[in-house]
DNA sequence: CCTCCTTGCGCAACCGTTTGTCCACATTAT
DNA sequence: ATAATGTGGACAAACGGTTGCGCAAGGAGG
């Protein structure tokens, strides 16, 4: 059996409550008994039972990180893995640990319903508002990559980043710029489309329907989209992809079709994840600051945990353009 | 305040213990009162407090998943993200949830030391045996991608997969086959090298030192390794890379150098993750059955939780070769 | 010398469950 | 009728901590 404060109390010859106070540092205790207790606890290798402590203090020292199943798998296609691990690293500095869970068929994980966490971070879009609101009544909630009024939200500047990418292509002479995405149903992708649209408009161009293609949610979405695009009578001179996955697929399809990237068609992606430097030519891509998003989410939830009345805010992280070779302007 | 069994007991007019038994289905209770209690619990939206239950039953309904920081980030370079999410999906079916944590500077996460989990799954190599053994004294432990005597271990057949890959290249006429890895210090990569060595030996070839290159642990390890290889007076006709990341890097470096894959140099990777189909040409790669590894790990820990005396075993999952285009045998 | 404050610590209640024990009553066998 | 058995539920003691309250001893101030 594990050693408890009662064991320590018996050995030192004090009451369990005294042990509790000595170890937690709260309450009035003489320095000498405090030290005696600490020493014995140390020797016995005492580890507090967090369940008991949690029961008494109504806290769990855990924060839930929930990700929608649509954003799985946590691999090359999704950047949530990095955010998850960043959150874990940050909150663990404050003594919290992470309960990781996915949202299946839009029902909250048991660990949340059963209040086994002190706060929740939701990762990604596609999470029903009706699911989140009630949670927020009882627990601090932080949203990452998603925005809801009255809730603390961490988002990247999708519109601005897309604007930047489109503008970059325009400034290098491209006038026929395609937009390729898996689906425009996804709010992030729609925002990226919006930035694309705004940039074109600002420069006096219009969005051409035939240059906007969606590949759908299937895993070969990239090739489906590119097939659609390559069927057109006139190819664009540049492609702005809504994420790196689609950009990599574009490069692949173009190369296969005997076209050169960036000489025949320039390509710009979005995310600037590890994939960007794994393909050839290396992707010019709009950087989504995943680590910063994770860190910000962690610090927000910690702040909310400390003072739940903290007013909610929307934090927009900027998305700079990382220029590599796929856009063809290297050295210009 | 949340509704407790005391609230229900008061309303129904029974003792809290009766409510507990009615809800859990254990113990003798008349069907009519059981139903009355269930109905009231339902109406009040009762959710059991798992902390209290855990305290009473000495279980937490949580399993810890620990990954060594060396295997981070959880992105294109690591396939542990997929395993993590698979484990979560599986154990949640049995009412468990996942506490995710990384191993920093070789010290166990607090959530484990404080026994906030009922069992632990360790992901990846590089985890100190001295850290794991004591845990195993008190909790069921499962190892994934790592093997320790007396502990239940789930591994993929690295040696066999590498043998298969090398044999495949040999059978298509290649005699100068390079081996490229980040480092041979990693046990998985060493095992893959061993398979490579065994295959060469079986076919009467010897390992040539100049054809075995390591790129180191840096993020541009792939390019460093390829630079070393391309400097040699005589290029190999094929490259067997210890993982997809290095294989993708090899393709990139070869393409950059004006060489064609697979016509000038064939490339075979290892992992067969999402990256394999994202590069051009698509990678022929040895499949590491990540999902199956996750599922197996989950079912092992569930079994161990049910009967802790279960005898430990080593489960080796087979690693078939997925043939695509980078090895140049398509259609042969 | 008496009162008042402070300090250090013990007592006991509480957090919300589970579970062993026991009792009252009903049912059946004798 | 009485005794033996079975049934349904109450009571209370855990589980391992935290925390409000109270009390005794000691020191300071009048």
XYZ file of C-alpha atoms (C1' of nucleotides) in Angstrom:
724
model
C 0.000 0.000 0.000
C 1.135 3.479 -0.706
C 2.200 5.814 2.059
C -0.423 8.338 3.130
C -0.380 11.385 5.328
C -1.728 9.211 8.107
C 1.397 7.084 7.992
C 3.562 10.147 8.185
C 1.443 11.582 10.983
C 1.811 8.410 13.015
C 5.552 8.298 12.581
C 6.186 11.927 13.324
C 3.621 11.918 16.120
C 1.316 14.632 14.854
C -2.154 14.821 13.391
C -2.764 14.143 9.701
C -4.008 17.672 9.260
C -0.672 18.971 10.457
C 1.061 16.868 7.854
C -1.207 18.246 5.192
C -0.447 21.805 6.218
C 3.257 21.174 6.515
C 3.455 19.734 3.053
C 1.245 22.266 1.376
C 2.846 25.188 3.144
C -0.520 26.644 4.106
C -1.495 27.379 7.681
C 0.643 28.068 10.704
C 3.246 25.470 11.432
C 6.457 25.781 13.367
C 9.473 25.536 11.111
C 10.927 22.652 13.117
C 7.941 20.307 12.838
C 7.511 21.324 9.236
C 11.017 20.148 8.533
C 10.584 16.927 10.478
C 7.477 16.138 8.479
C 9.100 17.013 5.191
C 12.019 14.808 5.965
C 9.909 11.784 6.849
C 7.731 12.319 3.794
C 10.841 12.420 1.694
C 12.268 9.265 3.223
C 9.057 7.351 2.773
C 8.732 8.545 -0.790
C 5.346 10.024 -0.125
C 3.301 10.911 -3.194
C -0.025 12.606 -2.591
C -3.068 10.839 -3.930
C -4.437 13.317 -6.375
C -7.836 11.722 -6.460
C -8.303 12.365 -2.777
C -6.923 15.835 -3.044
C -9.097 16.537 -6.032
C -12.150 15.301 -4.224
C -11.472 17.593 -1.306
C -10.518 20.642 -3.310
C -12.828 20.008 -6.251
C -10.053 20.289 -8.731
C -8.415 17.701 -10.902
C -5.224 19.367 -12.098
C -6.119 18.140 -15.539
C -7.063 19.982 -18.625
C -8.879 18.305 -21.460
C -7.722 18.703 -25.030
C -10.443 17.753 -27.443
C -9.982 17.409 -31.148
C -12.647 16.709 -33.701
C -12.281 13.397 -35.463
C -12.375 15.173 -38.777
C -8.942 16.543 -38.042
C -7.508 13.088 -37.598
C -5.221 11.402 -38.318
C -2.631 13.312 -36.362
C -0.067 13.000 -39.100
C 1.073 14.717 -42.251
C -2.394 15.995 -42.963
C -3.026 17.640 -39.655
C -0.942 19.992 -37.629
C -2.807 19.476 -34.428
C -0.249 17.025 -33.133
C 2.254 19.796 -32.697
C -0.277 21.969 -30.920
C -1.202 19.117 -28.619
C 2.353 18.475 -27.587
C 3.027 22.167 -27.085
C 0.006 22.490 -24.844
C 1.160 19.505 -22.840
C 4.619 20.956 -22.394
C 3.261 24.293 -21.262
C 0.512 23.231 -18.889
C 2.737 20.653 -17.258
C 4.943 23.506 -16.119
C 2.015 24.629 -14.025
C 1.320 21.221 -12.577
C -1.494 20.324 -14.911
C -1.665 17.337 -17.127
C -3.471 16.696 -20.350
C -6.380 14.396 -20.983
C -6.483 13.852 -24.691
C -9.684 12.952 -26.380
C -11.396 13.038 -29.704
C -14.912 14.130 -30.388
C -16.768 11.243 -31.924
C -20.059 11.754 -33.648
C -20.394 15.078 -31.928
C -20.739 13.794 -28.420
C -18.546 15.004 -25.629
C -16.008 12.605 -24.212
C -16.909 11.086 -20.888
C -13.910 12.586 -19.171
C -15.412 16.004 -19.725
C -18.962 15.158 -18.805
C -17.773 13.512 -15.644
C -15.761 16.579 -14.781
C -12.462 14.919 -14.673
C -10.856 18.079 -15.987
C -10.597 21.632 -14.737
C -10.722 23.222 -18.153
C -11.017 22.344 -21.801
C -9.171 23.323 -24.939
C -10.978 22.572 -28.164
C -8.821 22.098 -31.203
C -10.132 22.812 -34.631
C -13.216 23.836 -36.394
C -16.214 21.588 -36.850
C -17.146 21.537 -33.226
C -20.782 22.211 -32.545
C -21.467 25.415 -30.734
C -24.265 23.761 -28.775
C -21.720 21.348 -27.391
C -19.261 23.957 -26.265
C -21.568 26.540 -24.710
C -22.852 24.358 -21.856
C -19.305 23.349 -20.995
C -18.329 26.950 -20.804
C -21.019 27.488 -18.182
C -19.124 25.250 -15.826
C -15.515 25.179 -16.923
C -13.047 27.544 -18.532
C -12.867 26.895 -22.259
C -10.318 27.928 -24.850
C -10.801 27.505 -28.570
C -7.933 26.984 -30.964
C -8.383 27.558 -34.665
C -12.019 28.275 -34.053
C -13.879 31.345 -32.929
C -17.086 31.754 -30.959
C -18.394 34.972 -29.445
C -17.802 35.308 -25.739
C -15.198 32.569 -25.712
C -11.466 32.900 -25.590
C -10.276 31.973 -29.058
C -6.852 31.566 -30.570
C -6.843 31.774 -34.334
C -4.343 32.380 -37.055
C -4.913 35.109 -39.576
C -6.195 32.964 -42.405
C -7.589 35.840 -44.407
C -4.446 37.915 -44.059
C -2.147 35.032 -44.889
C -4.090 34.145 -47.995
C -4.108 37.768 -49.029
C -0.349 37.859 -48.625
C 0.166 34.726 -50.684
C -2.083 35.913 -53.495
C -0.511 39.331 -53.486
C 2.916 37.733 -53.707
C 1.930 35.770 -56.784
C 0.321 38.839 -58.325
C 3.393 40.937 -57.724
C 5.436 38.412 -59.641
C 3.286 38.819 -62.685
C 0.727 36.108 -62.207
C -2.784 37.011 -63.319
C -4.324 33.563 -63.643
C -4.155 32.299 -60.098
C -6.071 29.169 -59.156
C -7.350 28.388 -55.704
C -7.257 24.738 -54.679
C -8.794 23.358 -51.502
C -10.184 20.169 -50.108
C -13.486 21.814 -49.356
C -14.853 25.274 -48.855
C -17.129 24.006 -46.143
C -14.291 24.182 -43.685
C -14.238 27.629 -42.073
C -10.447 27.898 -42.215
C -10.365 27.119 -45.896
C -13.221 29.489 -46.538
C -11.282 32.212 -44.769
C -8.275 31.477 -46.930
C -10.472 31.714 -49.977
C -11.746 35.027 -48.710
C -8.198 36.397 -48.450
C -7.556 35.180 -51.970
C -10.716 36.897 -53.175
C -9.899 40.140 -51.414
C -6.413 40.270 -52.879
C -7.643 39.639 -56.400
C -10.291 42.281 -55.980
C -7.858 44.816 -54.640
C -5.687 44.331 -57.672
C -8.616 44.686 -60.015
C -9.061 41.002 -60.832
C -12.144 38.881 -60.409
C -12.405 35.372 -59.042
C -12.840 33.026 -61.986
C -15.073 30.131 -61.128
C -13.130 27.706 -63.267
C -9.978 28.464 -61.304
C -11.484 27.545 -57.962
C -11.499 23.809 -57.392
C -12.356 21.563 -54.489
C -11.167 17.987 -54.157
C -13.514 16.825 -51.426
C -12.773 15.107 -48.186
C -11.331 11.899 -49.551
C -7.715 11.100 -48.947
C -6.819 11.595 -52.613
C -8.513 14.947 -52.592
C -5.369 16.569 -53.958
C -5.280 14.478 -57.095
C -9.005 14.820 -57.677
C -8.767 18.577 -57.497
C -5.747 18.701 -59.787
C -7.414 16.457 -62.289
C -10.277 18.922 -62.451
C -7.874 21.783 -62.911
C -5.728 20.111 -65.548
C -8.812 19.310 -67.595
C -9.476 23.010 -68.200
C -8.673 24.454 -71.590
C -6.359 27.052 -70.145
C -4.036 26.377 -67.250
C -3.424 28.990 -64.587
C 0.112 30.305 -64.228
C -0.025 29.927 -60.495
C -1.804 27.889 -57.869
C -2.577 28.982 -54.367
C -3.405 25.926 -52.304
C -5.405 26.163 -49.106
C -2.924 23.949 -47.304
C 0.427 22.262 -47.792
C -1.149 18.925 -48.468
C -2.973 20.283 -51.491
C 0.115 22.199 -52.573
C 2.219 19.053 -52.426
C -0.456 17.271 -54.418
C -0.415 20.068 -56.960
C 3.337 19.796 -57.399
C 3.018 16.072 -57.761
C 0.267 16.281 -60.357
C 2.024 19.009 -62.317
C 5.325 17.131 -62.331
C 3.542 14.020 -63.465
C 1.933 15.999 -66.270
C 5.357 17.043 -67.420
C 5.078 20.586 -66.174
C 7.756 22.286 -64.166
C 7.210 23.961 -60.821
C 7.770 26.870 -60.609
C 8.696 27.572 -64.223
C 5.427 26.540 -65.814
C 3.195 26.919 -62.822
C 4.047 28.548 -59.518
C 2.661 27.015 -56.340
C 2.106 28.503 -52.914
C 0.832 26.530 -49.947
C -0.568 27.250 -46.535
C 0.547 25.891 -43.124
C 4.289 25.817 -43.591
C 4.556 22.544 -41.749
C 7.234 19.916 -42.082
C 5.773 18.860 -45.400
C 6.804 22.172 -46.963
C 10.473 21.244 -46.961
C 9.943 17.592 -47.768
C 8.708 18.075 -51.293
C 10.642 19.219 -54.291
C 10.744 22.072 -54.990
C 10.413 23.249 -51.397
C 7.129 24.992 -50.841
C 6.608 28.667 -50.475
C 3.948 28.650 -47.823
C 2.012 30.812 -45.419
C 3.200 30.015 -41.949
C 0.648 28.969 -39.384
C 2.335 29.492 -36.022
C 1.387 26.182 -34.482
C 3.774 26.284 -31.575
C 2.747 29.800 -30.727
C -0.898 28.787 -30.958
C -0.295 25.962 -28.529
C 1.611 28.154 -26.121
C -1.012 30.855 -26.246
C -3.816 28.371 -25.685
C -1.981 26.950 -22.695
C -1.313 30.312 -21.115
C -4.917 31.367 -21.691
C -6.352 28.320 -20.004
C -3.954 28.718 -17.089
C -5.025 32.311 -16.721
C -8.698 31.361 -16.862
C -8.139 28.641 -14.295
C -6.624 31.189 -11.948
C -9.358 33.777 -12.464
C -12.424 32.336 -14.144
C -14.010 35.736 -14.487
C -11.263 36.831 -16.842
C -12.857 38.480 -19.819
C -12.755 36.484 -23.014
C -10.744 37.625 -25.972
C -9.937 36.684 -29.508
C -6.246 36.374 -30.199
C -5.261 36.505 -33.839
C -1.761 35.319 -34.597
C -0.117 36.623 -37.702
C 0.707 34.398 -40.639
C 3.814 35.514 -42.503
C 4.801 34.134 -45.865
C 7.806 31.825 -45.946
C 9.375 32.096 -49.361
C 11.105 29.046 -50.792
C 11.325 27.788 -54.338
C 7.878 26.704 -55.467
C 6.753 30.237 -56.230
C 9.693 30.905 -58.503
C 10.818 34.213 -57.102
C 13.903 33.018 -55.281
C 16.612 35.555 -55.861
C 14.335 38.085 -57.510
C -23.531 22.437 -7.418
C -23.675 19.170 -9.234
C -26.214 16.517 -8.392
C -24.917 13.661 -6.246
C -26.303 10.344 -5.186
C -27.340 11.987 -1.935
C -29.634 14.314 -3.816
C -31.191 11.425 -5.627
C -31.487 9.442 -2.409
C -33.283 12.318 -0.696
C -35.746 12.759 -3.528
C -36.520 9.099 -3.982
C -36.547 8.527 -0.242
C -33.866 5.877 -0.003
C -30.302 5.652 1.271
C -27.380 6.810 -0.863
C -26.015 3.308 -0.883
C -29.197 2.090 -2.471
C -28.808 4.651 -5.200
C -25.258 3.545 -5.778
C -26.328 -0.075 -6.134
C -29.291 0.762 -8.307
C -27.136 2.700 -10.708
C -24.267 0.272 -10.795
C -26.528 -2.772 -11.061
C -24.672 -4.573 -8.304
C -26.382 -5.893 -5.224
C -29.967 -6.846 -4.623
C -32.458 -4.166 -5.421
C -36.129 -4.518 -6.286
C -36.805 -3.728 -9.912
C -39.337 -1.064 -9.030
C -37.069 1.050 -6.826
C -34.246 0.543 -9.271
C -36.375 2.060 -11.981
C -37.540 4.918 -9.796
C -33.944 5.766 -9.000
C -32.834 5.495 -12.597
C -35.600 7.785 -13.695
C -34.792 10.478 -11.148
C -31.092 10.229 -11.946
C -31.897 10.677 -15.587
C -34.148 13.664 -14.979
C -31.588 15.387 -12.811
C -28.847 14.732 -15.321
C -26.774 12.909 -12.757
C -23.138 12.349 -13.670
C -21.045 10.348 -11.237
C -18.025 12.069 -9.794
C -15.198 9.943 -10.992
C -12.775 11.317 -8.463
C -14.916 10.050 -5.621
C -15.518 6.774 -7.339
C -11.846 6.416 -8.084
C -10.966 7.133 -4.493
C -13.335 4.455 -3.275
C -12.431 1.842 -5.850
C -8.758 2.779 -6.211
C -9.048 3.086 -9.931
C -8.861 6.097 -12.143
C -10.252 4.862 -15.429
C -7.298 6.527 -17.066
C -4.381 5.128 -18.885
C -1.223 7.114 -19.404
C 0.404 7.325 -22.790
C 3.977 8.463 -22.507
C 6.160 9.403 -25.424
C 9.805 10.328 -25.318
C 10.517 13.879 -26.329
C 12.971 12.660 -28.900
C 10.061 11.371 -30.934
C 8.476 14.783 -31.054
C 7.192 16.701 -32.883
C 4.110 14.679 -33.554
C 4.099 15.561 -37.216
C 5.488 14.410 -40.531
C 8.568 13.054 -38.889
C 6.904 10.893 -36.312
C 4.158 8.376 -36.635
C 3.298 8.279 -32.988
C 0.395 10.656 -33.450
C -1.550 7.998 -35.260
C -0.790 5.434 -32.589
C -1.847 7.843 -29.881
C -5.189 8.528 -31.476
C -5.797 4.862 -32.135
C -5.116 4.019 -28.525
C -7.498 6.729 -27.431
C -10.225 5.443 -29.710
C -9.819 1.890 -28.466
C -9.510 2.412 -24.737
C -12.400 4.848 -24.716
C -14.611 2.010 -25.849
C -13.849 0.386 -22.521
C -14.547 3.500 -20.505
C -10.952 4.566 -20.113
C -9.489 7.841 -21.118
C -6.009 8.839 -22.074
C -3.602 11.027 -20.177
C -1.025 12.127 -22.670
C 2.394 13.082 -21.541
C 5.920 13.407 -22.755
C 9.025 12.230 -21.015
C 11.227 15.217 -20.413
C 14.832 14.790 -19.433
C 14.100 11.215 -18.479
C 11.862 11.922 -15.568
C 8.438 10.424 -15.253
C 5.482 12.716 -15.617
C 3.744 13.655 -12.394
C 0.493 12.090 -13.475
C 2.173 8.713 -13.335
C 4.054 9.190 -10.123
C 0.913 10.388 -8.434
C -0.960 7.313 -9.668
C -3.516 9.166 -11.611
C -3.572 6.359 -14.124
C -4.398 2.684 -13.954
C -1.860 1.635 -16.536
C 0.806 3.035 -18.786
C 1.674 2.660 -22.442
C 5.147 3.791 -23.389
C 5.633 4.844 -26.979
C 8.975 4.609 -28.639
C 12.492 3.664 -27.933
C 14.835 5.777 -25.879
C 13.030 5.197 -22.648
C 15.230 4.227 -19.752
C 14.684 0.754 -18.472
C 15.290 1.929 -14.911
C 12.332 4.243 -15.302
C 9.957 1.635 -16.579
C 10.714 -1.277 -14.269
C 9.560 0.356 -11.030
C 6.328 1.453 -12.696
C 5.720 -2.091 -13.760
C 5.904 -3.175 -10.138
C 2.778 -1.231 -9.413
C 0.911 -0.777 -12.666
C 0.352 -2.717 -15.860
C 2.735 -1.493 -18.534
C 2.729 -1.953 -22.291
C 5.587 -1.001 -24.542
C 5.116 0.049 -28.141
C 8.011 0.013 -30.570
C 10.279 -1.010 -27.749
C 11.040 -4.313 -26.140
C 12.047 -5.201 -22.595
C 12.156 -8.668 -21.117
C 9.243 -9.561 -18.926
C 7.153 -6.694 -20.251
C 4.378 -6.830 -22.782
C 5.820 -5.311 -25.916
C 4.327 -4.462 -29.284
C 6.890 -4.104 -32.007
C 6.955 -4.132 -35.760
C 9.226 -6.487 -37.593
C 11.974 -4.028 -38.429
C 14.514 -6.644 -39.361
C 12.099 -8.568 -41.567
C 10.807 -5.450 -43.275
C 14.282 -4.226 -44.066
C 15.208 -7.659 -45.346
C 12.192 -7.575 -47.621
C 13.029 -4.147 -48.977
C 16.642 -5.018 -49.659
C 15.693 -8.304 -51.231
C 13.242 -6.501 -53.467
C 15.923 -4.153 -54.693
C 18.338 -7.039 -55.191
C 15.801 -9.020 -57.161
C 15.446 -6.115 -59.548
C 19.096 -6.182 -60.332
C 20.515 -3.736 -57.850
C 23.875 -4.652 -56.413
C 25.020 -1.314 -55.063
C 22.423 -0.567 -52.440
C 23.007 2.253 -50.018
C 21.559 2.437 -46.534
C 20.587 5.877 -45.304
C 19.453 6.673 -41.780
C 19.351 9.522 -39.344
C 21.347 7.586 -36.821
C 22.216 4.031 -36.033
C 21.972 4.738 -32.332
C 18.232 4.364 -32.531
C 17.307 0.734 -31.928
C 14.649 0.703 -34.651
C 17.034 2.021 -37.227
C 19.702 -0.383 -36.103
C 17.251 -3.237 -36.560
C 16.472 -2.012 -40.049
C 20.156 -1.905 -40.798
C 20.426 -5.433 -39.519
C 17.741 -6.610 -41.947
C 19.576 -4.854 -44.735
C 22.812 -6.545 -43.712
C 21.229 -9.968 -43.497
C 19.680 -9.672 -46.944
C 22.914 -8.582 -48.536
C 24.736 -11.421 -46.838
C 22.181 -13.966 -47.904
C 22.642 -12.903 -51.495
C 26.384 -13.049 -51.214
C 27.051 -9.340 -50.964
C 28.898 -7.488 -48.282
C 27.958 -4.241 -46.573
C 30.111 -1.508 -48.036
C 30.996 1.090 -45.460
C 30.866 3.916 -47.957
C 27.285 3.040 -48.799
C 26.065 3.367 -45.232
C 25.468 6.957 -44.238
C 23.998 8.683 -41.245
C 22.675 12.226 -41.282
C 22.473 12.822 -37.570
C 19.638 14.069 -35.454
C 19.302 17.527 -36.943
C 16.187 18.448 -38.843
C 18.071 18.564 -42.156
C 19.501 15.149 -41.508
C 18.219 13.917 -44.858
C 20.159 16.466 -46.856
C 23.301 16.012 -44.804
C 23.224 12.278 -45.400
C 22.590 12.670 -49.112
C 25.369 15.190 -49.452
C 27.716 12.613 -47.987
C 26.435 9.996 -50.371
C 26.558 12.175 -53.480
C 30.154 13.103 -52.756
C 31.276 9.495 -53.306
C 33.086 8.658 -56.531
C 30.562 5.994 -57.418
C 26.862 6.354 -56.792
C 24.759 3.404 -55.684
C 21.981 2.280 -58.002
C 19.524 2.064 -55.177
C 18.933 3.568 -51.780
C 17.182 1.910 -48.908
C 16.218 4.561 -46.394
C 15.526 3.734 -42.766
C 12.358 5.799 -42.832
C 10.141 7.727 -45.201
C 11.553 11.028 -44.127
C 15.022 10.035 -45.263
C 13.606 8.501 -48.409
C 11.768 11.699 -49.256
C 14.966 13.596 -48.609
C 16.835 11.224 -50.880
C 14.371 11.782 -53.714
C 14.611 15.489 -53.210
C 18.415 15.518 -53.238
C 18.617 13.232 -56.247
C 16.098 15.277 -58.206
C 17.982 18.427 -57.350
C 21.189 16.802 -58.555
C 19.536 16.150 -61.887
C 19.088 12.457 -61.318
C 15.877 10.639 -61.947
C 14.095 8.435 -59.427
C 13.740 5.560 -60.082
C 15.533 5.489 -63.439
C 18.951 6.554 -62.192
C 18.576 5.579 -58.584
C 15.803 3.517 -57.041
C 14.573 4.464 -53.575
C 12.753 2.445 -50.965
C 11.557 3.885 -47.670
C 10.296 2.563 -44.360
C 7.102 3.462 -42.465
C 4.679 3.833 -45.336
C 3.051 6.781 -43.700
C 1.135 9.585 -45.352
C 4.392 11.035 -46.593
C 4.909 8.090 -48.919
C 2.161 9.215 -51.266
C 2.874 12.899 -50.941
C 6.214 12.882 -52.709
C 6.888 12.307 -56.351
C 7.451 9.607 -57.378
C 5.327 7.903 -54.729
C 7.454 5.889 -52.356
C 7.802 2.185 -52.292
C 7.961 1.639 -48.579
C 7.880 -0.966 -45.857
C 4.602 -0.629 -44.042
C 4.689 -0.140 -40.302
C 1.209 -1.062 -39.139
C 0.653 1.920 -36.895
C -3.053 1.517 -36.466
C -2.674 -2.138 -35.677
C 0.083 -1.314 -33.206
C -2.181 1.142 -31.457
C -5.072 -1.272 -31.379
C -2.914 -4.081 -30.086
C -1.410 -1.886 -27.397
C -4.864 -0.830 -26.304
C -6.233 -4.343 -26.147
C -3.147 -5.527 -24.249
C -3.447 -2.869 -21.597
C -7.164 -3.545 -21.243
C -6.432 -7.217 -20.772
C -3.713 -6.473 -18.243
C -6.038 -4.163 -16.363
C -8.587 -6.938 -16.115
C -6.096 -9.573 -14.992
C -2.810 -8.102 -13.859
C -1.227 -11.492 -13.546
C -1.548 -12.016 -17.277
C 1.761 -13.286 -18.567
C 3.765 -10.833 -20.589
C 4.383 -11.385 -24.249
C 6.150 -9.860 -27.191
C 3.923 -9.236 -30.163
C 5.683 -8.758 -33.455
C 3.573 -7.253 -36.205
C 4.553 -7.976 -39.738
C 5.799 -5.303 -42.070
C 4.853 -5.936 -45.677
C 6.328 -4.001 -48.564
C 4.046 -1.539 -50.314
C 5.202 -1.184 -53.869
C 4.765 2.139 -55.604
C 6.917 3.913 -58.111
C 10.148 4.950 -56.444
C 11.688 1.512 -56.757
C 11.117 1.386 -60.490
C 9.543 -2.034 -60.721
C 5.989 -0.927 -61.346
C 4.535 -3.153 -63.997
C 7.392 -5.596 -63.924
C -0.868 39.137 38.616
C -4.387 39.274 35.209
C -5.890 39.891 30.549
C -5.258 39.621 25.703
C -2.978 37.998 21.444
C -0.449 35.039 19.008
C 1.314 30.664 17.782
C 1.102 25.698 16.998
C -1.464 22.005 16.574
C -5.416 18.576 17.185
C -10.300 17.445 16.255
C -13.756 16.520 13.288
C -16.447 17.400 9.345
C -16.438 17.095 4.591
C -15.621 15.950 -0.579
C -18.953 11.791 -3.318
C -18.583 7.265 -3.961
C -18.440 1.999 -2.811
C -19.220 -1.928 -0.033
C -19.537 -5.031 4.138
C -22.718 -5.851 7.711
C -26.983 -6.064 9.764
C -31.853 -5.780 10.434
C -36.786 -6.067 9.406
C -39.968 -8.176 6.991
C -41.988 -11.659 3.951
C -42.020 -16.276 2.362
C -41.603 -21.059 2.693
C -40.857 -25.450 5.077
C -41.761 -28.193 9.279
C -48.060 -22.374 15.193
C -42.638 -21.896 14.923
C -38.325 -22.035 12.724
C -35.492 -21.586 8.675
C -34.561 -19.077 4.609
C -34.595 -15.220 1.396
C -35.177 -10.273 0.092
C -34.736 -5.346 0.053
C -32.740 -1.735 1.928
C -30.438 1.218 5.785
C -26.220 2.269 8.290
C -21.667 3.311 8.630
C -16.981 2.797 7.594
C -13.863 3.325 4.484
C -10.885 5.810 0.357
C -6.942 10.023 1.386
C -6.841 14.166 1.514
C -8.327 19.645 3.072
C -9.919 23.042 6.164
C -12.733 25.649 9.754
C -12.683 25.884 14.443
C -11.206 25.576 19.005
C -7.998 25.002 22.665
C -3.673 25.192 25.309
C 0.608 27.318 26.085
C 3.522 31.166 25.943
C 4.696 36.046 25.562
C 3.599 40.867 25.862
C 1.276 44.775 27.870
C -1.243 46.903 31.552
